């Protein structure tokens, strides 16, 4: 478990992190997302204690690590394993030697180092590449070795600092799957810092949005994705580009919880209205631990907007965007531009 | 006419052989000092810089200044300038011992910069890996910084070695002994063409061989 409270970091008069409060529970995956320049890298460097916060605390296992120095600081750093962007493996060491490095520096006896390295490489599925140098490994393989190294000293918290940036979607998926397995098998608490929303959706239990050094919005992923008025939620569930609405139709963008809404709602609402719904764009998927949907539908403009809204709401759908009342509805038969 | 003054070819090896031995001894001794002092000095210059592990402005500037001082003077001038110190240390101003001090000064200063450059090429993120993993600064310097810089250091060592062979020839002017001294004394002062030619061939061969070996080593060490 890691509890960050009131974390502030400033360089001179420039405030980069402004009172960050963030807690990731035991065996949970927390994600911090945000655009470039939001303070993500500073947050990562402060959490893994490479930078000393200006104020605030970072509590792991009941101990505040933020104010330690010297040998205590080094011991505290071992409590937080870091997986770096592009792995940062030493080029002149093999995969096994890279994983062994923190163990050797910590003074672990050589026979135990061997056993531990073997187990770690096995866990991340890289045993067959133990004697390979980083230049002989693919990006995803390097990152697996980086994860094994981050876990070498048995940290309570694993910090993943843009660990999947620059990897292709398939490799990203295999890395996030590995992180989930580690959470479940080892009970390790993971803090993921990323700018990739799709990573968060499939991975995190808890998500926070960082912007201009502050956490603007946060919450459990399965709740956040159900918020209809949240920017974070929209970013987490980006709707694909919609096809043009049929002539004379009005569009609604809706959101719904797949746990409470019937999977046949399109047909059901159409029946209720006596007019068929057209689906223009849709995203329905598993997020957090249940399903969630976002969808843009079009309804014939001759059907009263109020009854459409009532029919949708009665089926559990939450309107996110309604048709503009002022906007003229194209007459039936008019060509679609 | 001039050819009559030249050492006959059969006698060339008896002059060149011992000279070669002297060069190896002089350059070898100097290079031992160069690595022993230049390496730590270079690590100090880099690690006290703003990019290093323990930035320290004043220390950085002073060590850097000392290193620059050793590289400021043309070697011939440096050699003359340190004569009083040489006299104090070795009791003589000519010969093998007298050449050691100026060569070591120039070499250490040179190698300190070569070391600084080589470790600067090690990505900062790799030092962060050590720091974030709770390694001590000493462990990071030896286990990450130096380890990763080995190919660069070997390449720099080769350059330094070749420069020291060149300096050993300049040191021929104060009677250092060695191939350069032989070339100056016989080839230049006595117009001994055979010796001159032999010295040139030997020096070119040595430098080519060292550079070839150095390049091979760098390739083998680069992963």
PDB file of N, CA and C in Angstrom, chain B residues 32-75:
ATOM      1  N   UNK B  32      50.743   3.396 -16.970  1.00  0.00           N
ATOM      2  CA  UNK B  32      50.281   2.882 -15.672  1.00  0.00           C
ATOM      3  C   UNK B  32      49.891   4.050 -14.772  1.00  0.00           C
ATOM      4  N   UNK B  33      50.760   5.077 -14.743  1.00  0.00           N
ATOM      5  CA  UNK B  33      50.470   6.262 -13.932  1.00  0.00           C
ATOM      6  C   UNK B  33      49.247   6.993 -14.492  1.00  0.00           C
ATOM      7  N   UNK B  34      49.177   7.070 -15.815  1.00  0.00           N
ATOM      8  CA  UNK B  34      48.089   7.782 -16.478  1.00  0.00           C
ATOM      9  C   UNK B  34      46.733   7.184 -16.085  1.00  0.00           C
ATOM     10  N   UNK B  35      46.626   5.860 -16.127  1.00  0.00           N
ATOM     11  CA  UNK B  35      45.357   5.229 -15.787  1.00  0.00           C
ATOM     12  C   UNK B  35      45.093   5.348 -14.284  1.00  0.00           C
ATOM     13  N   UNK B  36      46.143   5.120 -13.491  1.00  0.00           N
ATOM     14  CA  UNK B  36      45.963   5.153 -12.038  1.00  0.00           C
ATOM     15  C   UNK B  36      45.498   6.525 -11.557  1.00  0.00           C
ATOM     16  N   UNK B  37      45.963   7.583 -12.172  1.00  0.00           N
ATOM     17  CA  UNK B  37      45.584   8.927 -11.727  1.00  0.00           C
ATOM     18  C   UNK B  37      44.522   9.579 -12.623  1.00  0.00           C
ATOM     19  N   UNK B  38      44.626   9.352 -13.926  1.00  0.00           N
ATOM     20  CA  UNK B  38      43.715  10.015 -14.865  1.00  0.00           C
ATOM     21  C   UNK B  38      42.288   9.523 -14.735  1.00  0.00           C
ATOM     22  N   UNK B  39      42.125   8.222 -14.480  1.00  0.00           N
ATOM     23  CA  UNK B  39      40.784   7.640 -14.370  1.00  0.00           C
ATOM     24  C   UNK B  39      40.011   8.236 -13.187  1.00  0.00           C
ATOM     25  N   UNK B  40      40.582   8.179 -11.960  1.00  0.00           N
ATOM     26  CA  UNK B  40      39.855   8.790 -10.846  1.00  0.00           C
ATOM     27  C   UNK B  40      39.623  10.296 -11.042  1.00  0.00           C
ATOM     28  N   UNK B  41      40.615  10.961 -11.639  1.00  0.00           N
ATOM     29  CA  UNK B  41      40.469  12.401 -11.866  1.00  0.00           C
ATOM     30  C   UNK B  41      39.298  12.678 -12.810  1.00  0.00           C
ATOM     31  N   UNK B  42      39.203  11.875 -13.874  1.00  0.00           N
ATOM     32  CA  UNK B  42      38.109  12.047 -14.839  1.00  0.00           C
ATOM     33  C   UNK B  42      36.761  11.769 -14.200  1.00  0.00           C
ATOM     34  N   UNK B  43      36.689  10.720 -13.361  1.00  0.00           N
ATOM     35  CA  UNK B  43      35.437  10.395 -12.665  1.00  0.00           C
ATOM     36  C   UNK B  43      35.042  11.536 -11.741  1.00  0.00           C
ATOM     37  N   UNK B  44      36.047  12.134 -11.107  1.00  0.00           N
ATOM     38  CA  UNK B  44      35.789  13.252 -10.201  1.00  0.00           C
ATOM     39  C   UNK B  44      35.263  14.450 -10.990  1.00  0.00           C
ATOM     40  N   UNK B  45      35.895  14.728 -12.129  1.00  0.00           N
ATOM     41  CA  UNK B  45      35.452  15.866 -12.952  1.00  0.00           C
ATOM     42  C   UNK B  45      33.999  15.662 -13.364  1.00  0.00           C
ATOM     43  N   UNK B  46      33.679  14.465 -13.843  1.00  0.00           N
ATOM     44  CA  UNK B  46      32.305  14.252 -14.312  1.00  0.00           C
ATOM     45  C   UNK B  46      31.301  14.256 -13.160  1.00  0.00           C
ATOM     46  N   UNK B  47      31.612  13.518 -12.105  1.00  0.00           N
ATOM     47  CA  UNK B  47      30.617  13.359 -11.051  1.00  0.00           C
ATOM     48  C   UNK B  47      30.418  14.592 -10.176  1.00  0.00           C
ATOM     49  N   UNK B  48      31.359  15.536 -10.234  1.00  0.00           N
ATOM     50  CA  UNK B  48      31.121  16.796  -9.521  1.00  0.00           C
ATOM     51  C   UNK B  48      30.433  17.809 -10.438  1.00  0.00           C
ATOM     52  N   UNK B  49      30.296  17.478 -11.721  1.00  0.00           N
ATOM     53  CA  UNK B  49      29.609  18.374 -12.658  1.00  0.00           C
ATOM     54  C   UNK B  49      28.099  18.302 -12.403  1.00  0.00           C
ATOM     55  N   UNK B  50      27.346  19.245 -12.953  1.00  0.00           N
ATOM     56  CA  UNK B  50      25.888  19.222 -12.722  1.00  0.00           C
ATOM     57  C   UNK B  50      25.227  17.925 -13.195  1.00  0.00           C
ATOM     58  N   UNK B  51      25.859  17.206 -14.133  1.00  0.00           N
ATOM     59  CA  UNK B  51      25.278  15.956 -14.643  1.00  0.00           C
ATOM     60  C   UNK B  51      25.663  14.751 -13.790  1.00  0.00           C
ATOM     61  N   UNK B  52      26.602  14.935 -12.873  1.00  0.00           N
ATOM     62  CA  UNK B  52      27.169  13.804 -12.149  1.00  0.00           C
ATOM     63  C   UNK B  52      26.355  13.367 -10.945  1.00  0.00           C
ATOM     64  N   UNK B  53      26.916  12.437 -10.201  1.00  0.00           N
ATOM     65  CA  UNK B  53      26.207  11.852  -9.055  1.00  0.00           C
ATOM     66  C   UNK B  53      26.278  12.743  -7.816  1.00  0.00           C
ATOM     67  N   UNK B  54      27.343  13.532  -7.712  1.00  0.00           N
ATOM     68  CA  UNK B  54      27.485  14.417  -6.553  1.00  0.00           C
ATOM     69  C   UNK B  54      27.927  15.787  -7.037  1.00  0.00           C
ATOM     70  N   UNK B  55      27.034  16.552  -7.641  1.00  0.00           N
ATOM     71  CA  UNK B  55      27.415  17.858  -8.180  1.00  0.00           C
ATOM     72  C   UNK B  55      28.051  18.732  -7.092  1.00  0.00           C
ATOM     73  N   UNK B  56      29.162  19.328  -7.434  1.00  0.00           N
ATOM     74  CA  UNK B  56      29.862  20.189  -6.482  1.00  0.00           C
ATOM     75  C   UNK B  56      30.638  21.198  -7.316  1.00  0.00           C
ATOM     76  N   UNK B  57      30.066  22.386  -7.434  1.00  0.00           N
ATOM     77  CA  UNK B  57      30.561  23.388  -8.369  1.00  0.00           C
ATOM     78  C   UNK B  57      32.034  23.730  -8.147  1.00  0.00           C
ATOM     79  N   UNK B  58      32.378  24.030  -6.908  1.00  0.00           N
ATOM     80  CA  UNK B  58      33.738  24.500  -6.625  1.00  0.00           C
ATOM     81  C   UNK B  58      34.773  23.412  -6.935  1.00  0.00           C
ATOM     82  N   UNK B  59      34.477  22.196  -6.449  1.00  0.00           N
ATOM     83  CA  UNK B  59      35.397  21.079  -6.673  1.00  0.00           C
ATOM     84  C   UNK B  59      35.529  20.800  -8.173  1.00  0.00           C
ATOM     85  N   UNK B  60      34.382  20.840  -8.862  1.00  0.00           N
ATOM     86  CA  UNK B  60      34.388  20.583 -10.307  1.00  0.00           C
ATOM     87  C   UNK B  60      35.277  21.591 -11.023  1.00  0.00           C
ATOM     88  N   UNK B  61      35.070  22.863 -10.703  1.00  0.00           N
ATOM     89  CA  UNK B  61      35.840  23.906 -11.383  1.00  0.00           C
ATOM     90  C   UNK B  61      37.325  23.773 -11.090  1.00  0.00           C
ATOM     91  N   UNK B  62      37.685  23.450  -9.842  1.00  0.00           N
ATOM     92  CA  UNK B  62      39.122  23.385  -9.542  1.00  0.00           C
ATOM     93  C   UNK B  62      39.778  22.175 -10.202  1.00  0.00           C
ATOM     94  N   UNK B  63      39.124  21.014 -10.130  1.00  0.00           N
ATOM     95  CA  UNK B  63      39.736  19.836 -10.745  1.00  0.00           C
ATOM     96  C   UNK B  63      39.811  20.016 -12.265  1.00  0.00           C
ATOM     97  N   UNK B  64      38.752  20.587 -12.812  1.00  0.00           N
ATOM     98  CA  UNK B  64      38.706  20.824 -14.244  1.00  0.00           C
ATOM     99  C   UNK B  64      39.829  21.798 -14.656  1.00  0.00           C
ATOM    100  N   UNK B  65      40.051  22.787 -13.818  1.00  0.00           N
ATOM    101  CA  UNK B  65      41.097  23.775 -14.097  1.00  0.00           C
ATOM    102  C   UNK B  65      42.479  23.117 -14.103  1.00  0.00           C
ATOM    103  N   UNK B  66      42.706  22.263 -13.137  1.00  0.00           N
ATOM    104  CA  UNK B  66      43.991  21.562 -13.055  1.00  0.00           C
ATOM    105  C   UNK B  66      44.197  20.696 -14.298  1.00  0.00           C
ATOM    106  N   UNK B  67      43.115  20.001 -14.694  1.00  0.00           N
ATOM    107  CA  UNK B  67      43.210  19.143 -15.874  1.00  0.00           C
ATOM    108  C   UNK B  67      43.501  19.957 -17.140  1.00  0.00           C
ATOM    109  N   UNK B  68      42.861  21.109 -17.236  1.00  0.00           N
ATOM    110  CA  UNK B  68      43.111  21.976 -18.404  1.00  0.00           C
ATOM    111  C   UNK B  68      44.546  22.473 -18.423  1.00  0.00           C
ATOM    112  N   UNK B  69      45.047  22.773 -17.233  1.00  0.00           N
ATOM    113  CA  UNK B  69      46.422  23.280 -17.110  1.00  0.00           C
ATOM    114  C   UNK B  69      47.394  22.282 -17.730  1.00  0.00           C
ATOM    115  N   UNK B  70      47.202  21.000 -17.401  1.00  0.00           N
ATOM    116  CA  UNK B  70      48.101  19.969 -17.903  1.00  0.00           C
ATOM    117  C   UNK B  70      48.033  19.798 -19.417  1.00  0.00           C
ATOM    118  N   UNK B  71      46.930  20.283 -20.017  1.00  0.00           N
ATOM    119  CA  UNK B  71      46.786  20.118 -21.459  1.00  0.00           C
ATOM    120  C   UNK B  71      47.019  21.413 -22.230  1.00  0.00           C
ATOM    121  N   UNK B  72      47.305  22.497 -21.453  1.00  0.00           N
ATOM    122  CA  UNK B  72      47.416  23.803 -22.123  1.00  0.00           C
ATOM    123  C   UNK B  72      48.703  23.949 -22.915  1.00  0.00           C
ATOM    124  N   UNK B  73      49.792  23.412 -22.368  1.00  0.00           N
ATOM    125  CA  UNK B  73      51.095  23.695 -22.962  1.00  0.00           C
ATOM    126  C   UNK B  73      51.478  22.652 -24.004  1.00  0.00           C
ATOM    127  N   UNK B  74      52.068  23.103 -25.095  1.00  0.00           N
ATOM    128  CA  UNK B  74      52.652  22.141 -26.035  1.00  0.00           C
ATOM    129  C   UNK B  74      53.661  21.289 -25.268  1.00  0.00           C
ATOM    130  N   UNK B  75      53.768  20.021 -25.625  1.00  0.00           N
ATOM    131  CA  UNK B  75      54.543  19.102 -24.789  1.00  0.00           C
ATOM    132  C   UNK B  75      55.989  19.553 -24.584  1.00  0.00           C
TER     133      UNK B  75
END
